[in-house]
Coordinates of C-alpha atoms and ligand atoms in Angstrom, one line a residue:
Chain A
M1468 CA 114.5 61.1 81.8
I1469 CA 110.5 61.4 82.2
I1470 CA 109.5 61.2 86.0
A1471 CA 106.7 59.7 87.0
E1472 CA 104.9 57.7 90.3
R1473 CA 102.3 55.0 90.6
K1474 CA 98.7 55.9 90.9
P1475 CA 97.2 54.7 94.2
L1476 CA 96.1 51.0 93.6
E1477 CA 92.4 51.4 94.5
E1478 CA 92.4 53.9 91.9
I1479 CA 94.0 51.3 89.2
A1480 CA 91.3 49.1 90.7
A1481 CA 88.6 51.3 90.2
M1482 CA 89.2 51.8 86.6
A1483 CA 89.6 48.5 85.6
A1484 CA 86.8 47.1 88.2
P1485 CA 84.1 46.9 84.9
Y1486 CA 87.1 44.6 82.6
K1487 CA 87.4 41.2 82.9
K1488 CA 90.7 40.5 80.5
I1489 CA 93.2 43.2 81.9
C1490 CA 96.5 43.6 80.9
V1491 CA 99.1 45.3 83.0
L1492 CA 101.9 46.7 80.1
G1493 CA 104.9 48.3 81.5
C1494 CA 107.4 50.6 79.7
N1495 CA 110.9 50.2 80.9
T1496 CA 112.8 53.4 79.8
C1497 CA 112.5 56.4 82.0
V1498 CA 109.8 55.1 83.9
G1499 CA 111.4 52.1 84.3
I1500 CA 114.4 54.0 85.3
C1501 CA 112.4 56.1 88.1
M1502 CA 111.4 52.7 89.4
A1503 CA 107.5 53.6 88.9
G1504 CA 106.5 51.7 85.5
G1505 CA 109.3 49.4 84.6
E1506 CA 109.3 45.6 84.4
K1507 CA 109.2 45.0 88.1
E1508 CA 106.9 47.5 88.8
A1509 CA 104.5 46.3 86.4
A1510 CA 104.6 42.7 88.2
E1511 CA 104.4 44.3 91.6
T1512 CA 100.9 46.2 90.2
A1513 CA 99.7 43.0 88.5
S1514 CA 99.7 41.2 91.7
L1515 CA 98.5 43.8 93.7
L1516 CA 95.5 43.9 91.4
R1517 CA 94.5 40.5 91.1
I1518 CA 94.7 40.2 95.2
H1519 CA 92.4 43.0 95.0
R1520 CA 89.8 42.1 92.4
N1521 CA 90.1 38.0 94.2
K1522 CA 88.8 40.5 97.5
E1523 CA 86.3 42.1 95.6
N1524 CA 84.8 39.2 93.9
Q1525 CA 85.4 40.4 90.5
E1526 CA 85.9 37.6 87.7
G1527 CA 88.5 38.0 84.9
E1528 CA 92.4 37.6 84.5
V1529 CA 95.4 40.1 85.2
D1530 CA 98.5 39.3 82.7
V1531 CA 101.1 41.4 83.0
F1532 CA 104.4 41.9 80.5
S1533 CA 106.6 45.0 79.6
I1534 CA 107.5 46.6 76.6
E1535 CA 110.9 48.9 76.0
R1536 CA 109.1 51.9 74.9
Q1537 CA 105.5 52.7 75.0
C1538 CA 106.0 56.1 73.3
E1539 CA 107.8 54.4 69.7
V1540 CA 105.7 53.0 67.3
E1541 CA 108.2 50.0 66.7
F1542 CA 107.9 48.8 69.8
I1543 CA 104.2 48.7 70.0
D1544 CA 104.3 46.9 67.1
E1545 CA 106.3 43.7 68.3
V1546 CA 103.3 43.2 70.8
L1547 CA 100.7 44.1 68.8
E1548 CA 99.2 40.5 68.4
R1549 CA 99.9 40.1 72.1
L1550 CA 97.8 43.2 73.0
Q1551 CA 94.6 41.9 71.0
G1552 CA 92.0 40.3 72.9
Y1553 CA 92.5 42.2 76.1
D1554 CA 89.3 44.6 77.5
L1555 CA 91.6 46.7 79.0
I1556 CA 95.7 47.8 78.9
V1557 CA 96.8 49.7 82.1
S1558 CA 99.3 51.4 80.9
L1559 CA 102.4 52.3 83.1
A1560 CA 104.0 54.3 80.7
C1561 CA 103.9 57.8 81.1
G1562 CA 101.2 60.3 79.8
V1563 CA 103.0 60.2 76.5
G1564 CA 103.2 56.5 76.2
V1565 CA 99.5 56.3 77.3
Q1566 CA 98.6 58.7 74.3
S1567 CA 101.0 56.6 71.7
M1568 CA 99.7 53.6 72.3
I1569 CA 95.7 54.8 71.5
E1570 CA 96.9 56.5 68.4
H1571 CA 98.8 53.4 67.0
V1572 CA 96.2 50.9 68.0
P1573 CA 92.9 52.8 68.2
T1574 CA 90.8 49.9 68.9
L1575 CA 92.6 49.3 72.3
R1576 CA 91.3 50.7 75.7
V1577 CA 94.1 52.1 77.9
V1578 CA 94.1 54.1 81.0
P1579 CA 96.9 55.5 83.1
G1580 CA 98.2 53.2 85.8
L1581 CA 101.0 56.1 86.5
N1582 CA 101.0 60.2 87.7
T1583 CA 103.5 61.8 85.0
T1584 CA 105.1 64.4 87.2
S1585 CA 107.9 66.2 85.3
M1586 CA 110.9 66.1 83.6
G1587 CA 114.0 65.8 85.3
Y1588 CA 116.6 63.3 87.1
P1589 CA 117.1 61.8 90.4
T1590 CA 119.2 63.5 92.5
E1591 CA 119.9 60.6 95.3
Q1592 CA 118.5 57.5 95.4
G1593 CA 114.7 57.6 95.5
V1594 CA 114.6 61.1 94.9
W1595 CA 113.5 62.8 91.7
A1596 CA 113.9 66.6 90.9
E1597 CA 111.7 68.6 87.8
R1598 CA 114.6 70.3 85.9
C1599 CA 112.6 71.2 82.7
L1600 CA 109.3 72.6 81.8
G1601 CA 110.0 72.3 78.0
C1602 CA 109.3 76.5 77.2
G1603 CA 110.7 76.1 74.0
D1604 CA 113.2 78.8 73.9
C1605 CA 115.9 77.6 76.2
V1606 CA 117.6 80.1 78.5
L1607 CA 119.7 78.7 80.2
H1608 CA 122.8 80.3 79.7
M1609 CA 121.7 83.6 81.3
P1610 CA 121.2 82.1 84.7
M1611 CA 124.2 79.7 84.3
G1612 CA 122.6 76.2 84.2
I1613 CA 120.2 76.4 86.6
C1614 CA 116.3 76.9 84.9
P1615 CA 114.5 80.2 87.0
I1616 CA 111.3 78.8 84.6
T1617 CA 111.4 75.8 86.2
R1618 CA 112.6 75.9 89.6
C1619 CA 111.3 79.5 90.7
A1620 CA 108.2 78.6 92.1
K1621 CA 107.0 82.0 90.0
S1622 CA 109.5 81.4 86.9
I1623 CA 110.8 84.9 87.8
L1624 CA 113.3 85.6 85.7
N1625 CA 115.0 88.7 87.6
G1626 CA 114.9 87.0 90.8
P1627 CA 115.3 86.3 93.8
C1628 CA 111.6 87.7 95.0
G1629 CA 111.2 89.0 98.7
G1630 CA 110.3 85.4 100.2
S1631 CA 113.9 84.0 99.5
A1632 CA 115.5 83.1 103.3
E1633 CA 118.5 80.9 104.0
G1634 CA 118.8 79.4 100.5
K1635 CA 114.9 78.1 100.7
C1636 CA 111.6 79.0 98.6
E1637 CA 109.2 81.0 100.2
L1638 CA 107.1 77.8 99.4
G1639 CA 109.0 75.7 102.2
D1640 CA 112.1 74.4 103.3
D1641 CA 112.4 71.5 101.1
I1642 CA 112.4 73.5 98.4
D1643 CA 116.0 75.6 97.2
C1644 CA 115.4 79.0 96.4
A1645 CA 116.6 78.5 92.3
W1646 CA 117.7 82.4 92.8
Q1647 CA 120.0 81.7 95.7
L1648 CA 121.1 79.1 93.5
I1649 CA 121.7 81.0 90.5
H1650 CA 122.9 84.0 92.4
D1651 CA 125.6 81.7 94.2
R1652 CA 127.0 79.9 91.0
L1653 CA 127.1 83.7 89.3
S1654 CA 129.3 84.7 92.0
S1655 CA 131.5 82.0 92.1
F1656 CA 132.0 82.8 88.4
S1657 CA 132.7 86.3 89.3
R1658 CA 129.5 87.4 87.0
L1659 CA 127.3 88.6 89.8
S1660 CA 126.9 91.9 87.6
D1661 CA 125.5 89.7 85.1
L1662 CA 122.1 90.3 87.3
T1663 CA 121.9 94.1 86.9
E1664 CA 120.3 93.7 83.5
I1665 CA 116.8 93.7 83.1
Q1666 CA 115.5 90.2 81.5
P1667 CA 112.7 91.4 79.3
P1668 CA 109.4 89.4 79.5
K1669 CA 109.4 85.7 78.0
D1670 CA 108.0 85.0 74.8
W1671 CA 105.8 82.0 76.0
S1672 CA 104.4 81.4 72.7
T1673 CA 107.2 79.1 72.0
S1674 CA 105.6 76.7 75.0
H1675 CA 102.8 75.3 75.8
H1676 CA 100.9 78.7 76.0
G1677 CA 101.4 78.8 72.5
G1678 CA 99.3 76.1 71.9
P1679 CA 100.1 72.4 71.5
R1680 CA 103.4 71.9 69.7
T1681 CA 105.0 69.8 66.7
T1682 CA 108.2 69.6 66.1
V1683 CA 108.6 68.9 62.2
R1684 CA 111.9 68.2 60.6
E1685 CA 111.8 68.3 57.1
D1686 CA 115.1 67.0 56.0
V1687 CA 114.5 63.6 58.3
R1688 CA 111.1 63.2 57.2
I1689 CA 110.5 60.1 55.3
D1690 CA 107.4 60.2 52.6
R1691 CA 105.8 57.6 53.7
G1692 CA 103.5 57.0 50.7
E1693 CA 106.2 55.7 48.1
Chain B
M553 CA 106.0 115.7 89.0
I554 CA 105.3 112.5 87.0
A555 CA 101.5 111.7 87.5
G556 CA 100.7 114.4 90.1
S557 CA 99.2 112.4 92.9
N558 CA 99.2 113.5 96.6
L559 CA 102.0 111.0 97.6
E560 CA 104.1 112.3 94.7
K561 CA 103.5 115.8 96.0
V562 CA 104.2 114.9 99.4
I563 CA 107.6 113.1 98.8
N564 CA 108.8 115.8 96.5
S565 CA 107.8 118.3 99.5
G566 CA 110.6 116.4 101.3
N567 CA 108.3 115.8 104.0
F568 CA 108.0 112.4 105.7
V569 CA 105.7 110.7 103.8
V570 CA 102.7 108.5 105.8
T571 CA 101.4 105.7 104.1
G572 CA 98.7 103.4 105.5
E573 CA 97.0 100.0 103.9
L574 CA 93.4 98.7 103.8
G575 CA 93.0 95.1 103.1
P576 CA 89.8 94.4 101.0
P577 CA 87.2 91.9 102.7
K578 CA 86.2 88.6 102.0
S579 CA 83.1 89.6 100.5
S580 CA 81.9 92.8 98.6
E581 CA 80.4 94.4 101.9
I582 CA 83.1 97.0 101.8
T583 CA 81.6 99.4 104.5
Q584 CA 84.3 98.5 107.3
L585 CA 86.9 99.4 104.7
K586 CA 85.2 102.5 104.3
H587 CA 85.3 103.1 107.7
H588 CA 88.6 102.2 108.1
A589 CA 89.7 104.9 105.1
E590 CA 87.5 107.5 107.1
E591 CA 89.3 107.0 110.5
M592 CA 92.7 107.7 109.2
K593 CA 92.2 109.8 106.3
N594 CA 94.1 112.8 108.5
H595 CA 96.5 110.4 109.4
V596 CA 98.0 109.1 105.9
D597 CA 98.9 110.5 102.7
A598 CA 97.6 108.0 100.8
Y599 CA 96.7 103.9 101.4
N600 CA 97.9 101.0 99.8
I601 CA 95.0 98.5 98.8
T602 CA 96.2 94.9 98.8
D603 CA 95.6 93.0 95.8
N604 CA 94.2 89.1 97.0
Q605 CA 97.1 89.5 99.8
T606 CA 98.4 86.2 100.9
A607 CA 96.5 84.5 98.1
I608 CA 92.9 84.9 99.4
V609 CA 90.3 85.7 97.6
R610 CA 88.9 89.4 98.6
T611 CA 87.4 92.6 96.6
S612 CA 89.5 93.6 94.1
S613 CA 92.0 96.6 94.8
I614 CA 90.5 98.6 91.6
A615 CA 87.1 98.5 92.8
C616 CA 87.9 99.3 96.4
G617 CA 90.3 102.2 94.8
S618 CA 87.4 103.4 93.0
T619 CA 85.7 103.7 96.3
L620 CA 88.4 105.8 97.8
I621 CA 88.7 108.2 94.8
Q622 CA 84.6 108.5 95.2
M623 CA 85.4 109.5 99.0
G624 CA 87.9 112.1 97.8
L625 CA 90.8 109.7 99.5
E626 CA 93.8 108.5 97.7
P627 CA 94.8 105.1 96.5
I628 CA 98.0 103.4 96.2
I629 CA 96.7 100.1 93.7
Q630 CA 98.9 96.8 94.6
I631 CA 99.3 94.5 91.5
T632 CA 100.6 91.4 91.8
V633 CA 101.8 89.0 88.9
R634 CA 100.3 86.1 90.5
D635 CA 97.0 86.0 89.3
R636 CA 97.4 87.9 85.9
N637 CA 98.8 88.2 82.7
R638 CA 100.2 90.9 80.6
I639 CA 96.8 91.5 78.9
C640 CA 95.0 91.5 81.8
I641 CA 97.2 93.5 83.8
Q642 CA 97.5 96.4 81.2
S643 CA 93.9 96.2 80.6
D644 CA 93.4 97.0 84.7
V645 CA 96.2 99.3 84.5
L646 CA 94.2 101.4 81.8
G647 CA 90.8 100.9 83.6
A648 CA 92.3 102.1 87.1
H649 CA 93.8 104.9 85.2
A650 CA 90.2 106.0 83.8
L651 CA 89.0 105.9 87.5
G652 CA 91.3 108.2 88.6
M653 CA 94.0 106.2 90.4
K654 CA 97.6 107.9 90.2
N655 CA 99.2 105.2 92.1
I656 CA 100.6 101.5 91.5
L657 CA 102.8 99.6 93.4
C658 CA 104.4 96.4 91.9
L659 CA 104.8 93.1 93.3
A660 CA 105.0 89.7 92.7
G661 CA 102.3 88.2 95.5
D662 CA 102.3 85.6 97.6
H663 CA 102.5 82.3 96.3
Q664 CA 99.1 80.8 95.1
S665 CA 99.4 77.8 97.4
F666 CA 99.5 79.8 101.0
G667 CA 95.9 80.8 100.2
N668 CA 92.5 79.9 99.8
E669 CA 92.5 78.6 96.4
P670 CA 95.6 76.6 96.7
G671 CA 94.5 74.4 93.8
S672 CA 94.4 77.4 91.2
K673 CA 96.8 77.9 88.3
G674 CA 99.8 80.9 89.3
V675 CA 99.7 83.5 86.0
Y676 CA 103.6 84.0 86.5
D677 CA 103.7 85.4 82.7
I678 CA 105.9 88.3 83.8
D679 CA 107.7 88.9 87.3
S680 CA 107.8 92.4 89.6
M681 CA 110.5 93.5 87.7
Q682 CA 109.0 93.2 84.0
L683 CA 105.7 94.8 85.5
L684 CA 107.6 98.4 86.7
K685 CA 109.2 98.5 83.4
G686 CA 106.5 97.5 81.1
L687 CA 104.2 100.2 83.0
K688 CA 106.9 102.5 82.8
D689 CA 107.1 102.0 79.1
M690 CA 103.4 102.4 78.8
R691 CA 103.7 105.6 80.7
D692 CA 106.9 107.1 79.2
E693 CA 107.1 105.0 75.7
N694 CA 103.3 105.3 75.0
R695 CA 103.6 101.6 74.2
F696 CA 102.4 98.2 75.6
M697 CA 104.3 95.5 76.6
G698 CA 104.0 93.9 73.1
G699 CA 105.1 97.2 71.2
D700 CA 101.4 98.2 70.3
E701 CA 100.9 102.0 70.8
L702 CA 98.6 103.2 73.1
E703 CA 95.7 105.6 71.8
A704 CA 96.2 108.2 74.7
P705 CA 98.9 108.7 77.2
I706 CA 98.4 107.3 80.4
S707 CA 100.1 108.5 83.6
Y708 CA 100.8 106.6 86.9
Y709 CA 103.4 107.1 89.9
L710 CA 105.1 103.6 90.2
G711 CA 106.3 102.0 93.1
A712 CA 107.7 98.1 93.9
V713 CA 108.5 96.6 97.2
E714 CA 111.9 95.2 98.4
N715 CA 112.8 93.1 101.4
P716 CA 116.1 94.0 103.1
F717 CA 115.5 91.2 105.3
A718 CA 115.0 88.5 102.5
D719 CA 118.1 86.5 101.1
P720 CA 120.8 87.0 99.9
F721 CA 121.3 89.9 101.6
E722 CA 124.1 91.7 99.2
Y723 CA 122.0 90.9 96.8
R724 CA 118.9 93.0 98.1
V725 CA 120.8 96.5 97.3
D726 CA 121.6 95.5 94.1
R727 CA 118.0 94.1 93.4
L728 CA 116.8 97.5 94.5
E729 CA 118.9 99.5 92.0
K730 CA 117.4 97.4 89.6
K731 CA 113.5 98.2 90.4
I732 CA 114.7 101.7 90.7
N733 CA 116.2 101.5 87.0
A734 CA 113.0 99.6 85.9
G735 CA 110.7 102.2 87.3
A736 CA 109.9 102.2 90.6
S737 CA 109.8 106.5 92.2
F738 CA 109.0 104.9 95.5
I739 CA 109.9 101.8 97.2
Q740 CA 107.8 100.3 100.2
T741 CA 109.9 97.7 102.3
Q742 CA 108.9 94.7 104.0
C743 CA 107.9 95.4 108.0
I744 CA 110.9 96.5 109.9
F745 CA 111.7 94.2 113.0
D746 CA 115.3 93.8 112.5
L747 CA 116.3 97.8 112.6
D748 CA 119.7 96.9 112.3
R749 CA 119.4 95.0 109.8
F750 CA 117.8 97.7 108.0
E751 CA 120.1 100.1 109.1
K752 CA 123.0 98.1 107.5
W753 CA 120.9 97.7 104.4
M754 CA 120.3 101.6 104.5
E755 CA 123.9 102.3 104.5
L756 CA 124.4 100.1 101.1
V757 CA 121.5 102.1 99.8
R758 CA 123.2 105.5 100.6
E759 CA 126.5 104.4 99.3
R760 CA 125.0 104.0 95.8
G761 CA 123.0 107.1 96.3
L762 CA 119.8 105.0 95.7
H763 CA 117.3 107.2 98.1
K764 CA 118.3 110.2 95.7
K765 CA 116.7 108.2 92.9
A766 CA 113.6 107.0 94.9
A767 CA 111.9 107.5 98.0
I768 CA 113.1 104.7 100.2
M769 CA 109.7 104.1 102.6
G770 CA 110.2 101.6 105.7
G771 CA 107.1 99.4 106.3
V772 CA 105.9 99.0 110.2
T773 CA 103.4 96.9 111.5
P774 CA 102.4 97.2 115.4
I775 CA 102.0 93.9 117.0
K776 CA 98.9 93.1 118.8
S777 CA 99.9 90.1 120.5
L778 CA 102.7 87.7 121.6
G779 CA 101.0 85.2 119.5
A780 CA 100.8 87.5 116.3
A781 CA 104.7 88.1 116.8
R782 CA 105.4 84.3 116.7
Y783 CA 102.8 83.2 113.9
M784 CA 104.5 86.3 111.7
K785 CA 107.9 84.8 112.7
N786 CA 107.1 81.5 111.8
N787 CA 104.6 81.6 109.0
V788 CA 105.1 84.7 107.0
S789 CA 107.2 84.5 104.5
G790 CA 109.9 87.3 104.1
I791 CA 109.5 88.4 107.8
T792 CA 112.2 88.0 110.5
I793 CA 111.2 89.1 114.0
P794 CA 114.6 89.1 116.4
D795 CA 114.4 87.1 119.4
E796 CA 115.0 90.0 121.8
L797 CA 111.9 91.7 120.3
I798 CA 109.8 88.5 121.2
D799 CA 111.5 88.6 124.5
R800 CA 110.6 92.4 125.1
L801 CA 107.1 91.4 124.1
K802 CA 107.1 88.4 126.6
G803 CA 108.8 90.7 129.6
A804 CA 105.5 93.3 128.9
E805 CA 102.8 92.9 131.1
K806 CA 100.5 94.5 128.6
K807 CA 101.4 93.0 125.5
K808 CA 99.4 95.6 123.4
V809 CA 100.9 98.8 124.7
E810 CA 104.4 97.4 124.4
G811 CA 103.7 96.1 120.8
L812 CA 102.7 100.0 120.1
N813 CA 105.6 101.3 121.8
I814 CA 107.9 99.0 119.8
C815 CA 106.3 100.2 116.4
I816 CA 106.3 104.3 117.6
E817 CA 109.9 104.0 118.4
T818 CA 110.7 101.7 115.0
I819 CA 109.1 105.1 113.2
Q820 CA 111.0 107.4 115.5
R821 CA 114.5 105.9 114.5
L822 CA 113.3 105.4 110.9
Q823 CA 112.9 109.3 111.0
E824 CA 116.8 109.6 112.0
I825 CA 118.1 107.3 109.2
E826 CA 119.3 109.2 106.3
G827 CA 118.0 109.0 103.2
V828 CA 114.4 107.0 104.8
A829 CA 111.7 109.5 103.4
G830 CA 108.5 108.2 104.9
V831 CA 106.9 105.2 106.7
H832 CA 104.3 103.0 105.4
I833 CA 102.1 101.3 108.4
M834 CA 100.4 98.3 107.8
A835 CA 97.9 97.6 110.4
I836 CA 96.0 95.2 109.0
A837 CA 92.9 94.0 112.0
W838 CA 94.0 96.8 113.8
E839 CA 93.3 100.0 111.6
E840 CA 92.0 102.3 114.1
I841 CA 95.3 102.6 116.3
V842 CA 97.1 104.2 113.0
P843 CA 95.9 107.9 114.1
E844 CA 97.5 107.2 117.4
I845 CA 100.8 105.8 115.9
V846 CA 101.2 108.6 113.3
E847 CA 100.5 111.2 116.3
R848 CA 102.9 109.8 119.0
S849 CA 105.4 109.1 116.1
G850 CA 105.3 113.1 115.6
L851 CA 104.1 113.1 111.9
Y852 CA 101.0 114.8 113.0
P853 CA 99.3 116.9 111.3
R854 CA 100.0 115.8 107.6
P855 CA 101.3 118.2 105.1
K856 CA 98.9 119.8 102.7
V857 CA 100.8 119.8 99.3
Ligands
SF4_406 S1 114.5 77.3 80.1 FE1 113.2 76.5 79.1 S2 114.2 74.3 78.2 FE2 115.7 75.6 79.2 S3 115.4 74.3 81.1 FE3 114.5 75.9 81.2 S4 112.1 75.0 80.5 FE4 113.7 73.7 80.1
SF4_407 S1 112.1 82.0 96.8 FE1 113.5 81.8 95.2 S2 112.4 80.4 94.1 FE2 111.1 80.9 95.9 S3 109.6 82.4 94.3 FE3 110.7 83.2 95.4 S4 112.9 83.5 94.0 FE4 111.6 82.0 93.1

C-alpha cells in the first residue's frame, strides 16, 4: 500500500489561508488504512483547520467528506457535483490522488494535505515500513524476498557494505541492515553460496531514471472513441 | 606488472608496503596538503587521497592527485559510488589516467546523511563491487560498463577496502574473495584496533589463499586522545575499539604518546602476521607523525624499486 503522513497543520492552514470555501477531502483506501487521510483523519483535520482559521479571524467555511479512492475516476465522478463550488480542496490522498483529481477535474484547485512517504506495509501497530521503490524490474528472487534496492540505504546489490554492525545499518540503530537480513535468510535456506556471484549493475532504465513511466496494456484497453 | 605504479612495484618486490593518507581540505587552498605530502614523502610508497570523506565537500581527489603527480609523488585515487553515476565515474577514471594516476581504490563511501550536505541525493547507481568489476573490464577488456569500446587502452592498479570488523563476520572473508574476483589487486582494511579479531579474519583469509591473490594491507590510525578514541568508537561507522584499549589510554599519563605506542605495536604485529603485505596509515589531522611511526615500526627506509 501507499504510506503517507499528514502535513503539519500550520502548513495546511497556510495553503488554505487565501481561500473561503474549503473542502477537506479524505481518501479511504491506502491512506485510510495507514491512518493518515481516511474519513476519521479528514474530519479531524477539518475541525483543526476550522479552529485555526477562527483564531486567525479568517472568514469562510471548511467542509469535509471522503471518497473511496481519489486515484480512480469512477469514485471522483460520483461526487463531481458536490466538489463544484469550493475554492479549494485540501486532498488527504497520496500524491497520486491529488494529481488524479486535477487531471479529471481541471477546474478544481487542489492542494496536498499529506506527505506521501513510501510503498510498504505496517510491521506493528503504528509503524509502517518502506518495502518497494517500484524499480520496474523486480529482483526479489535473488535476495530471497528482501529488497536491497529499497531496504539498503545504498541500494547495494553485492552487500553488505563495511558499515553493517550487529545487524544494523550504518545509518542508525533503528534501521536493520538489509544485507544482514538477506545473509541470514540465505543462510537459513543453506544458500549462502548464492552470494558468491557478482551481481551486475542494475539497468535503471526501467525505473524512474528512465523517465516517467506509463504502463500500457493493449489487451485490456477500451477504445473510448466508439 | 599491470600498471607499473610504485605501489604495485613495492608490492611485487615482496617488501612490506606502506601507504599514507591525505584528506583534501574544505577549500581549494591545498598548500597544507602539499606540505603533508612533502613531510612523509620518504616514508610512504603512495598516498590515498580521500573522495569527499564522510560525505563532506572537499577539493576533489583527482585534482589533488594531479598536484601530487606534479610533485613527483604517487597518489591512490579513492572513488566512491555515492556521488557519481557510471557515466561520471568512467569519465573521471579516463581523466585521472590522462593526468598520470595509476592507482584507484574503489569504495562505497559513507552515506550522504553523515556529511555537510545531508539533503543531497545519493547516487548509488552501482555498488563498490560493480565499480571494481567495471573498471577491471575497462582495463582488461577495453570496454565501458555499457559495452562500448574504449578508443585507446587504459591501465591502472585497482584496490578495494574491506572491513574485518563489520558484520556478519563470517561473510567478511567471502566478500573479500568476491572483491578480489571482481578485480582488486590490493586491499586496505578499516582501522585495526581489535587485533584478535583481525588475526581471526586473516586466518580465514589464509585458509582460502586469498593473501596470495591480492596484497592485504592493514589499516591503522594513531589515536591522539581519549576523546578521539571514544568518538571513533561511538560515531565512526565500521570502527570497533575494544574496551581494553580505551582503558589502556585512560590509564596512560601521556595519551598522545600511548596512542602512538599502540599504533606502532599494531604495525609491528601486522608485520608478523602471515599474509599481511603492508600497512595503510591513516593519520588524518596528525600527518606530521607518519615519519616517526614508519621509522619506529622498522619500516624505514622505503625500498627503491
Ligand atoms: S526489486 Fe524493484 S520492484 Fe522488486 S521490491 Fe525492490 S524496488 Fe520493488
Ligand atoms: S549497513 Fe547494510 S543496509 Fe546499510 S548501507 Fe550498508 S549494506 Fe546497506
